[in-house]
Coordinates of C-alpha atoms in Angstrom, one line a residue:
X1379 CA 0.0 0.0 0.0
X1380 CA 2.7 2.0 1.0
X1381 CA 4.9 1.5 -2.1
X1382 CA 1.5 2.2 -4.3
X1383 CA 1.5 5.4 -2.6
X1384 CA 4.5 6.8 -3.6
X1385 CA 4.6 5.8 -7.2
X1386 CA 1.6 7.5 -7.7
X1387 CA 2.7 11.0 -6.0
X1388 CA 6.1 10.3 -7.4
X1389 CA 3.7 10.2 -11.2
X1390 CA 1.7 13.2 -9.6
X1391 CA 5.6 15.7 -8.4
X1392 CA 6.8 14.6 -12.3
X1393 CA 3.7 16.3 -13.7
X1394 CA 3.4 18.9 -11.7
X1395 CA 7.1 19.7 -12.3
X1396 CA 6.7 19.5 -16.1
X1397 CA 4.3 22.1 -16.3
X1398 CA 5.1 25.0 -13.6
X1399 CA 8.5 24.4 -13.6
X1400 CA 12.1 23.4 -11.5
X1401 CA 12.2 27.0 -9.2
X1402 CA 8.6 26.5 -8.6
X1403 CA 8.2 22.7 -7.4
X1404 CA 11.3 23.4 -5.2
X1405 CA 9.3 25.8 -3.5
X1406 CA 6.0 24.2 -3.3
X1407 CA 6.0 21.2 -3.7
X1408 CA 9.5 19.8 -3.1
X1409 CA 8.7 19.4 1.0
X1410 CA 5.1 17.9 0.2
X1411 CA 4.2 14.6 1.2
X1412 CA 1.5 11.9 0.0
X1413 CA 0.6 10.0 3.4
X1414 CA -2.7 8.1 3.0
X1415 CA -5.1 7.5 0.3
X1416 CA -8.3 5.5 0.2
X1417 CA -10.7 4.9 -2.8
X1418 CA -11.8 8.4 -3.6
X1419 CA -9.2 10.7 -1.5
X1420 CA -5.6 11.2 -0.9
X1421 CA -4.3 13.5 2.0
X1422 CA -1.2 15.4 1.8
X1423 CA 1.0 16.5 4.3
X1424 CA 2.3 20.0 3.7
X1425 CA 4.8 22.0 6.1
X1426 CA 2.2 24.4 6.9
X1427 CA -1.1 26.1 6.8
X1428 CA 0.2 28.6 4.2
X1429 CA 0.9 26.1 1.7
X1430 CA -2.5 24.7 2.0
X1431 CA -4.0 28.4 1.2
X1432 CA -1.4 28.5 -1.7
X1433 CA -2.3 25.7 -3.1
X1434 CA -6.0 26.4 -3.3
X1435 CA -5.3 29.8 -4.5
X1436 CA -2.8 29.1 -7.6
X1437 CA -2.0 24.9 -7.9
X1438 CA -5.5 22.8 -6.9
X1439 CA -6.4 22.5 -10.4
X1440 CA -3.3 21.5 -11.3
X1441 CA -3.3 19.1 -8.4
X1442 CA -6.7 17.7 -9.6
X1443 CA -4.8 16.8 -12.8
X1444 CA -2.1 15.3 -11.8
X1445 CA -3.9 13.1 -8.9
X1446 CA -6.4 12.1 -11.6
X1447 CA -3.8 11.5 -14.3
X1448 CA -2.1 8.7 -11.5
X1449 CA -5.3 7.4 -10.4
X1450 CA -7.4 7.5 -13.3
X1451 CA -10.3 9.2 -11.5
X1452 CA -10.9 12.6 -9.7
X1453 CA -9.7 12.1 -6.1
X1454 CA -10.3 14.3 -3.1
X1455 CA -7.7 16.0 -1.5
X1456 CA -7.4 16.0 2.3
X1457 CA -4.6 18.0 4.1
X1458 CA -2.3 17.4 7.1
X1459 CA 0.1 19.8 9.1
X1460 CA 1.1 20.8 12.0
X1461 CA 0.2 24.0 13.6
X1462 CA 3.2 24.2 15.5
X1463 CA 5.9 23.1 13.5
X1464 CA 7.8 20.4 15.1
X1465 CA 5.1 19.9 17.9
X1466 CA 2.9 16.5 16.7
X1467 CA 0.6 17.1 18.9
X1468 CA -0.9 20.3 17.0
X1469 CA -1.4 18.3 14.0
X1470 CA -4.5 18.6 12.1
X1471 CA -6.6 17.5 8.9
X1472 CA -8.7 19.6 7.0
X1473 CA -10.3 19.1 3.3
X1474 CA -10.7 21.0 0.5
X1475 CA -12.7 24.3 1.0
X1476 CA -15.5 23.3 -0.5
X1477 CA -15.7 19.9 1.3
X1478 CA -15.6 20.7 4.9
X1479 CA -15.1 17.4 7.2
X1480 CA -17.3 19.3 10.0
X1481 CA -19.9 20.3 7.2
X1482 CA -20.2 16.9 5.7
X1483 CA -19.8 15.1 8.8
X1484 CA -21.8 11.9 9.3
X1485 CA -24.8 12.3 11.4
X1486 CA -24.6 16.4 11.7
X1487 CA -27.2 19.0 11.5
X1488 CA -25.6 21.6 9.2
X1489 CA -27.2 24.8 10.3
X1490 CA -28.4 25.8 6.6
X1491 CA -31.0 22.8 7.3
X1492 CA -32.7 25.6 9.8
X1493 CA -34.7 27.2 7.0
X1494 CA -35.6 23.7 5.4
X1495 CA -37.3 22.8 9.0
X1496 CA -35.1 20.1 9.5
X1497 CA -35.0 20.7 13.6
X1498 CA -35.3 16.7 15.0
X1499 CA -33.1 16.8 18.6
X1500 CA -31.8 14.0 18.4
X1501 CA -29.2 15.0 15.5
X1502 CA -26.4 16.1 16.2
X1503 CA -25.3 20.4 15.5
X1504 CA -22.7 21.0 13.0
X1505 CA -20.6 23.4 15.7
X1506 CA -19.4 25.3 12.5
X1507 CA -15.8 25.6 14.4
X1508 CA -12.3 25.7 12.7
X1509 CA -10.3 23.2 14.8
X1510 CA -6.9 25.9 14.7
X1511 CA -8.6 28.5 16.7
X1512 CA -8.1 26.6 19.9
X1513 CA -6.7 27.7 22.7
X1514 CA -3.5 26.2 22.5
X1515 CA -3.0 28.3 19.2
X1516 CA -3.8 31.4 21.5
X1517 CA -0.8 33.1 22.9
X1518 CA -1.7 35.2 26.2
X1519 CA 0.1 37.8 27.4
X1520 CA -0.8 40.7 30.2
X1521 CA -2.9 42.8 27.9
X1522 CA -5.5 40.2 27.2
X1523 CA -5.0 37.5 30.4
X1524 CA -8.1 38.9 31.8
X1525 CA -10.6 37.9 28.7
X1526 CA -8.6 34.7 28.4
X1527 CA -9.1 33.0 32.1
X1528 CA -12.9 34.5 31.9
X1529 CA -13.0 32.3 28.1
X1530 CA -11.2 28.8 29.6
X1531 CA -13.4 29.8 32.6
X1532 CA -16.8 29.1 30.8
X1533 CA -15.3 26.4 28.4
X1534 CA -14.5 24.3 31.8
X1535 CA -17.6 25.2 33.2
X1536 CA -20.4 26.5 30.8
X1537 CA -23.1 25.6 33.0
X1538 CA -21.9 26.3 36.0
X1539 CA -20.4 29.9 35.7
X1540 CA -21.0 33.7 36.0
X1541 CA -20.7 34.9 32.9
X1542 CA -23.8 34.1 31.3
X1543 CA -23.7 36.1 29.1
X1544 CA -20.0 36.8 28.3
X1545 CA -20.3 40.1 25.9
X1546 CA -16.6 40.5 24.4
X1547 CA -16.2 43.3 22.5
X1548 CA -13.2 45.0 21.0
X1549 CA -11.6 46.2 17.7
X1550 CA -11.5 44.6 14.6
X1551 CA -8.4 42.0 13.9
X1552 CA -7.6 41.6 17.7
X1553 CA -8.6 37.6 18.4
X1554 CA -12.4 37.6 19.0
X1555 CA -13.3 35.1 16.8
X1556 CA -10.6 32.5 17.9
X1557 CA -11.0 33.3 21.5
X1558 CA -15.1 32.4 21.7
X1559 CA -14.4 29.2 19.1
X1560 CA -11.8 28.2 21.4
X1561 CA -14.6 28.0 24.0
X1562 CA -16.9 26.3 22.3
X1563 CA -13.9 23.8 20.8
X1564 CA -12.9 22.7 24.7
X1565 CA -16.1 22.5 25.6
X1566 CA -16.7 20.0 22.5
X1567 CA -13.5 18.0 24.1
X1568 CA -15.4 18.0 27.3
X1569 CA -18.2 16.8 26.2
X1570 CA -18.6 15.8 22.6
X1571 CA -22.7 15.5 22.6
X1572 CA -23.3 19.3 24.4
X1573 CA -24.9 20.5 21.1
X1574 CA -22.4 23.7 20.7
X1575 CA -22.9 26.3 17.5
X1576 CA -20.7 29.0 16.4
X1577 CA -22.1 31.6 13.8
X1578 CA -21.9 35.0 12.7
X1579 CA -24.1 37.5 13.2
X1580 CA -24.0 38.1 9.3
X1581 CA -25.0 34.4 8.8
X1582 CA -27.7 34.7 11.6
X1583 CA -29.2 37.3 9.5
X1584 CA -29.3 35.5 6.3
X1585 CA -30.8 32.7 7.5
X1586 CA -33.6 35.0 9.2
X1587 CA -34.1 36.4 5.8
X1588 CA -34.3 32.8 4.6
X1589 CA -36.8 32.0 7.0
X1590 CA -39.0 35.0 6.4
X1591 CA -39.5 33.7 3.4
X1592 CA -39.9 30.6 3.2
X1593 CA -42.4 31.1 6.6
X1594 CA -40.8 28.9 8.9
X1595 CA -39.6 31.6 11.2
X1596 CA -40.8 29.8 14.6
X1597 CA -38.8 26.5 12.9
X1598 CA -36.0 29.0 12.3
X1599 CA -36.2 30.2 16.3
X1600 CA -36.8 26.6 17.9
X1601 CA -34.3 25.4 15.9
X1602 CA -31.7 28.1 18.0
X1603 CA -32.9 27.0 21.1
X1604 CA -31.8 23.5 20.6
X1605 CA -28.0 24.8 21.8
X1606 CA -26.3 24.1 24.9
X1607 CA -23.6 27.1 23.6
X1608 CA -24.7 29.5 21.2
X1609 CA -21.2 31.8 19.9
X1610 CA -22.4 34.8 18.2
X1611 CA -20.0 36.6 16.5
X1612 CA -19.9 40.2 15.3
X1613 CA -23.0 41.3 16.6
X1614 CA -22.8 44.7 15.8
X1615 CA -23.8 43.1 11.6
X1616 CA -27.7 42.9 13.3
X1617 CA -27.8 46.8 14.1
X1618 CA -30.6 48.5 12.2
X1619 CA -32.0 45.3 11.8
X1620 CA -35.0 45.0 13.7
X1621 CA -36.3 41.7 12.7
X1622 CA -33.6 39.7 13.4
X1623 CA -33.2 41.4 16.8
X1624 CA -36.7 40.3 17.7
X1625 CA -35.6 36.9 16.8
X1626 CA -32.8 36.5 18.7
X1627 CA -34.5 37.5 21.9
X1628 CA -36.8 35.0 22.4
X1629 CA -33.8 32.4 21.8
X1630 CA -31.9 34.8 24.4
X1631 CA -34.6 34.2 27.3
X1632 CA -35.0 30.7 26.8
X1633 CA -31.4 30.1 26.6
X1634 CA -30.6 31.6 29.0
X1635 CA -33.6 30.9 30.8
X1636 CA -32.6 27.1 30.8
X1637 CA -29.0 27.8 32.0
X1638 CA -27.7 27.1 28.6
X1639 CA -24.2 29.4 27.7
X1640 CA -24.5 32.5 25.9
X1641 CA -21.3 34.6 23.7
X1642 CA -21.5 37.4 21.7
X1643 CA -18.6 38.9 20.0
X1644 CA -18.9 42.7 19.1
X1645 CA -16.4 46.0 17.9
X1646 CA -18.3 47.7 20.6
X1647 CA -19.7 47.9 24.0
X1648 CA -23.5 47.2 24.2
X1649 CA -24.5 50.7 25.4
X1650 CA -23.0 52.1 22.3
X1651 CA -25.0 49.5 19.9
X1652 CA -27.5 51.7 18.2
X1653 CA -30.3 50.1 15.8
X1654 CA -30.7 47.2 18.4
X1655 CA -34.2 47.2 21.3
X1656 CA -33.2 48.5 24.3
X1657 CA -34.7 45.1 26.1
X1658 CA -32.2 43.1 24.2
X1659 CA -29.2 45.3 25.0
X1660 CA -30.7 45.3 28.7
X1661 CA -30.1 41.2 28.2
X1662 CA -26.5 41.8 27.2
X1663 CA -25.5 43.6 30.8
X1664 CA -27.0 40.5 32.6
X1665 CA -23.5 38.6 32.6
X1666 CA -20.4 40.2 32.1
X1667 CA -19.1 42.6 29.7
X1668 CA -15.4 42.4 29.0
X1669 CA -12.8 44.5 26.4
X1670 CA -10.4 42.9 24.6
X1671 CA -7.4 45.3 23.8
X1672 CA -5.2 45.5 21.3
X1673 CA -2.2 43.1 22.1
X1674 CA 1.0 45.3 23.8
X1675 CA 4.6 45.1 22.3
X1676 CA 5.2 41.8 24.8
X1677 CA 2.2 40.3 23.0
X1678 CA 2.7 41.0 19.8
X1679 CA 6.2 39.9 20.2
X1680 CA 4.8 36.5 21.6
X1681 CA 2.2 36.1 19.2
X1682 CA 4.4 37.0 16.1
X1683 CA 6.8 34.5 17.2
X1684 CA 4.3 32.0 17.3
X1685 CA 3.3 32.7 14.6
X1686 CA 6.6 32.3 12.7
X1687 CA 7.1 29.0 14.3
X1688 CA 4.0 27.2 13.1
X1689 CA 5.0 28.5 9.5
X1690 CA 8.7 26.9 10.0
X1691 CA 10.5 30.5 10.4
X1692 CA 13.1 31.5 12.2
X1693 CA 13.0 34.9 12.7
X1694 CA 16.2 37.0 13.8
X1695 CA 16.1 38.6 16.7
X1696 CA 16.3 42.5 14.6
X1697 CA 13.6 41.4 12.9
X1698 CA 10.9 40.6 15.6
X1699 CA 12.1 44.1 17.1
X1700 CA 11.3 45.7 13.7
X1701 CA 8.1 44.0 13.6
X1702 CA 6.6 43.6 16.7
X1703 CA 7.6 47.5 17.2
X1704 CA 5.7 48.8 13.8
X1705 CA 3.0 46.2 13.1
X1706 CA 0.6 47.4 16.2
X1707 CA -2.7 47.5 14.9
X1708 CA -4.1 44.2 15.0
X1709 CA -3.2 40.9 15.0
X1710 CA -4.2 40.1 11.3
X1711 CA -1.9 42.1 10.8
X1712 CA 1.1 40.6 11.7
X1713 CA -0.4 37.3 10.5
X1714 CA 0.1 39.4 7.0
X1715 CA 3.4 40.4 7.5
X1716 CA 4.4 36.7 8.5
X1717 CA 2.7 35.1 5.1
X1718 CA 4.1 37.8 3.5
X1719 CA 7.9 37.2 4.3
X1720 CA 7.3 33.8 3.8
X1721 CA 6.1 34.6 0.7
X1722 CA 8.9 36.6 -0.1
X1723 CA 11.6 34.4 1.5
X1724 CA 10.5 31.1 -0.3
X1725 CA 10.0 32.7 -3.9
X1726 CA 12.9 34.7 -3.7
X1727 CA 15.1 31.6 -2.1
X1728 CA 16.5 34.8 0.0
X1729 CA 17.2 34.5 3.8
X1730 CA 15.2 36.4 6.5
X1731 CA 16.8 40.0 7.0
X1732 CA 15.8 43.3 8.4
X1733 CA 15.4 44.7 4.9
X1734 CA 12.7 41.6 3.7
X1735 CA 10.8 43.0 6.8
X1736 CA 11.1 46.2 5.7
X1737 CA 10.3 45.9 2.3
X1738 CA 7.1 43.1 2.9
X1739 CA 5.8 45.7 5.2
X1740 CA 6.2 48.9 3.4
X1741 CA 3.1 48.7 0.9
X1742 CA 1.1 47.7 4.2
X1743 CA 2.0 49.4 7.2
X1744 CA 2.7 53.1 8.0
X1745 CA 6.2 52.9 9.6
X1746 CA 6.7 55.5 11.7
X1747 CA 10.2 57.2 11.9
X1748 CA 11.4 56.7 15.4
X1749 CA 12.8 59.7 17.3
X1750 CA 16.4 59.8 18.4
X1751 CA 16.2 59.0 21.6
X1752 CA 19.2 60.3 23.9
X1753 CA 19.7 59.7 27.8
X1754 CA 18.3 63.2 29.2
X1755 CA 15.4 62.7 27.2
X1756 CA 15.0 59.2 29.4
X1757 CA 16.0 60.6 32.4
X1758 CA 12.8 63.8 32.4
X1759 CA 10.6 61.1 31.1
X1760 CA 11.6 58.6 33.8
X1761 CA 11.4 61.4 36.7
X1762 CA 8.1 62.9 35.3
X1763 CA 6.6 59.1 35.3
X1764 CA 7.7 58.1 38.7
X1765 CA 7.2 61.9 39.5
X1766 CA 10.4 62.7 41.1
X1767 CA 13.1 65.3 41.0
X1768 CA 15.7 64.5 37.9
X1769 CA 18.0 65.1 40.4
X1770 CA 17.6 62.3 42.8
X1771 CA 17.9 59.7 39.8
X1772 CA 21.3 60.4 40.1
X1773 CA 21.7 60.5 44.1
X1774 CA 22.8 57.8 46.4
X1775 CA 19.3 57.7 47.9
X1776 CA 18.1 54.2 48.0
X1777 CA 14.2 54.3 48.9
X1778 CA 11.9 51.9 47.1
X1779 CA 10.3 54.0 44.3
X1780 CA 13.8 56.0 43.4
X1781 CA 15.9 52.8 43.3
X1782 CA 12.7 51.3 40.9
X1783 CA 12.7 54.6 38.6
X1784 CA 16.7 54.3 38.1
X1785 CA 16.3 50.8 37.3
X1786 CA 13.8 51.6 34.5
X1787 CA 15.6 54.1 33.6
X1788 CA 19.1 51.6 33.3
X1789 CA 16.7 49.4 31.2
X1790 CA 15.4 51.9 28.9
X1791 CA 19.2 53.5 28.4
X1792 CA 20.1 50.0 27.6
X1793 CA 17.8 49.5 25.2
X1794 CA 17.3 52.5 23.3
X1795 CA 20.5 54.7 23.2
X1796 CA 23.3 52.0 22.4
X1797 CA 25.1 53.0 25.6
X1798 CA 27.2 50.4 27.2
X1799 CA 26.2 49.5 30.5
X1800 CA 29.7 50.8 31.8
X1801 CA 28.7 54.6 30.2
X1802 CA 25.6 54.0 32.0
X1803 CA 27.0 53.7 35.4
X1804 CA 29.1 56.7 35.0
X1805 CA 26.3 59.1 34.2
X1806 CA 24.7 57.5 37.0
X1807 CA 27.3 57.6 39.6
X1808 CA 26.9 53.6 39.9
X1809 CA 29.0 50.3 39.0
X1810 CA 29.1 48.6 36.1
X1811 CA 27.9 45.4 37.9
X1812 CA 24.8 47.9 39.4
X1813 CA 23.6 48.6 36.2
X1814 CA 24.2 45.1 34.8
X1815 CA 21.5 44.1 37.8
X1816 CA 19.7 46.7 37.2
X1817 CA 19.0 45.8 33.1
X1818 CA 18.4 42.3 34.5
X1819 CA 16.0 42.9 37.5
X1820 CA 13.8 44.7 34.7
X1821 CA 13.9 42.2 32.2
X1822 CA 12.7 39.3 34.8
X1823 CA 9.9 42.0 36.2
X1824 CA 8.8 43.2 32.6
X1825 CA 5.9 40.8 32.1
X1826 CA 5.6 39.6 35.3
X1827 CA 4.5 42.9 37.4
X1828 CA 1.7 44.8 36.0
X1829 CA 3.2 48.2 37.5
X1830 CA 6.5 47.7 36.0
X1831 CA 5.6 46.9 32.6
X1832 CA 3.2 49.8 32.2
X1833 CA 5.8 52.2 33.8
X1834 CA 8.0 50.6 30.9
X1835 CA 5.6 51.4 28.3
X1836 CA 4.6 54.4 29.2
X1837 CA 7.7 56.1 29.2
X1838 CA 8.4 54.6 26.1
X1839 CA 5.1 55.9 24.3
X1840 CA 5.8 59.3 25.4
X1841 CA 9.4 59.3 23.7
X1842 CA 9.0 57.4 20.0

């Protein structure tokens, strides 16, 4: 079987490399694997996620060719990778787009069957979840710790809890959508027969509209009250749109009525939700409303790191800086900048430098121009923070608050001005050994203590 196997992708590489050429398969395809096939599929193993999107986007027809050429019929193709390169453990399969395992699953109620009536309990819900956004695929940092123990708080317990309902809301690009489907996916682990569904508000909407008119809107609404964890997302799409509001509270009350978990996703708080009854925004308050902020320069770091690991990248450490330290707007956003130097890097067969960075992210991102940044600048800033006297930052005072401020301020000298540690000391009137502790005792503090890591990044903010 396995000998089978590999002739045929071996017949499948040799037509695929006849007709987009040598630079190309070595790219693509040269790191592609043919693992399993059965009668009607084959699934591949590909190093990541981004050559899966790649090769729906530019090769699958090709693919279909050549996989139909060697087997003499059309053959589905499934995909397997790893989401963390190199850990086995975060390996997953997914199909073609337009065959989705969950969608097709055996014995599921997709939720387009709402509008055809198709309601009986006993079958099991579709949970319309994408298995990557779990939470082990969710880096946490000190900007969004808060939202994430309050999500793994309800996915241990969504019956027994006191956030029901949990009303997230935040900008666009940020990790709602992977957060509330990483509920809803541990809870699934949990419990694999709690009937859990993820959907959009958008998606609520149409099938409202569906329902409307095809007359089955109590179908449509019983249908919804058949969860044990309903995930709305975006809810903010249902503004101005006073039917579907009115059908969404009576699946509110008895869900939650019933003790049955409740999530909405939204890019605002639910007192600034115009278009939507003040008696189902009055439902929204009952649990707990929680923001989810942009990620800081720590979490971006993390999550960009991540992020370059699951897509086999080693990024130098110049370049996560650069990165981390422009790309601050969201996290899609350094997802683009990672699938864009990979891109770049595997195309161009060029290694990972500061000026690939650069040059990815100049079409996409407004890079500011940083400052110079010199040590009396650092020194006012640092006094004016921990509201001191300049002065005593370079006393022999030790007391608890000055000795903090001069450590921040050895960090931040450190880091910005390209002072050595010994220069450092001098304008301080302290050791080189002082200062090297100093540097250190800030470092091991920095996302650890709340107090010293927004000192940190405030005095930072009010200097680049």
């Amino acid at each position: 079987m396995t000998d089978n196997l590999e002739k045929k992708w071996r017949q499948c590489l040799d037509f695929i490399r006849d007709n987009i050429g040598e630079t190309r398969y070595e790219a693509w395809f040269s790191k592609t694997r043919a693992v399993a096939q059965d009668e009607s599929s084959v699934t591949l193993e590909v190093p990541s996620m981004f050559f899966r999107q790649q090769y729906e986007a530019h090769y699958l027809k090709l693919i279909h060719a050549a996989l139909k050429k060697a087997y003499g019929r059309p053959m589905q193709i499934y995909y397997v990778f790893q989401v963390v390169s190199g850990a086995s453990d975060s390996r997953v399969v997914l199909s073609e787009p337009h065959h989705s395992p969950a969608a097709s699953a055996k014995g599921t109620q997709p939720i387009e069957s709402v509008v055809r009536g198709n309601s009986a309990p006993a079958k099991p819900m579709d949970p319309q979840l994408n298995p990557i956004y779990n939470f082990e695929n969710y880096c946490t940092g000190h900007s969004n710790i808060l939202a994430v123990t309050i999500a793994k708080t309800i996915a241990e317990k969504p019956r027994n809890n006191d956030f029901n309902p949990f009303f997230l809301y935040g900008d666009v690009g940020i990790g709602k959508t992977h957060l509330i489907q990483a509920i809803g996916i541990r809870i699934k682990e949990k419990d694999p027969n709690s009937r859990v569904l993820y959907t959009t508000a958008r998606q609520f909407q149409h099938l409202y509209q569906q329902a409307v008119l095809s007359k089955s809107v109590p179908k449509f609404i019983n249908w919804f009250m058949l969860c044990d964890v309903l995930l709305l997302d975006d809810l903010q799409e249902i503004a101005g749109k006073p039917g579907t509001s009115d059908a969404l509270f009576p699946i509110f009350n008895h869900l939650h009525q019933s003790g049955k978990q409740l999530v909405f996703t939204c890019d605002r708080p639910p007192m600034e939700l115009d278009g939507i009854s003040d008696r189902l925004i009055d439902r929204f308050k009952w649990g707990l409303t929680e923001r989810l902020p942009r990620p800081d320069e720590s979490l971006r770091r993390q999550i960009l790191s991540f992020k370059a690991r699951k897509n086999g990248l080693d990024f130098p450490e110049e370049v996560l800086d650069f990165i981390a330290t422009n790309a601050v707007n969201s996290i899609r956003e350094i997802e683009g900048v990672v699938m864009g130097i990979l891109n770049r890097s595997i195309t161009l067969n060029a290694p990972i430098t500061l000026d690939l960075a650069r040059d990815v992210m100049k079409n996409t991102i407004h890079i500011a121009e940083k400052k110079p940044v010199n040590f009396e600048m650092l020194v006012e800033a640092t006094a004016d923070y921990f509201k001191l006297n300049p002065d005593t930052l370079f006393s022999k005072k030790r007391m608890r608050d000055i000795n903090d401020a001069r450590q921040v301020l050895m960090y931040l000298a450190h880091k910005h001005t390209g002072l050595s540690s010994t220069v450092i000391g001098r304008k301080l009137n302290r050791q080189h050994g002082t200062v090297l502790y100093g540097i250190s005792a800030i470092k091991e503090r920095l996302d650890v203590v709340p107090e010293v890591t927004q000192a940190v990044q405030t005095i930072e903010s009010s200097l680049m």
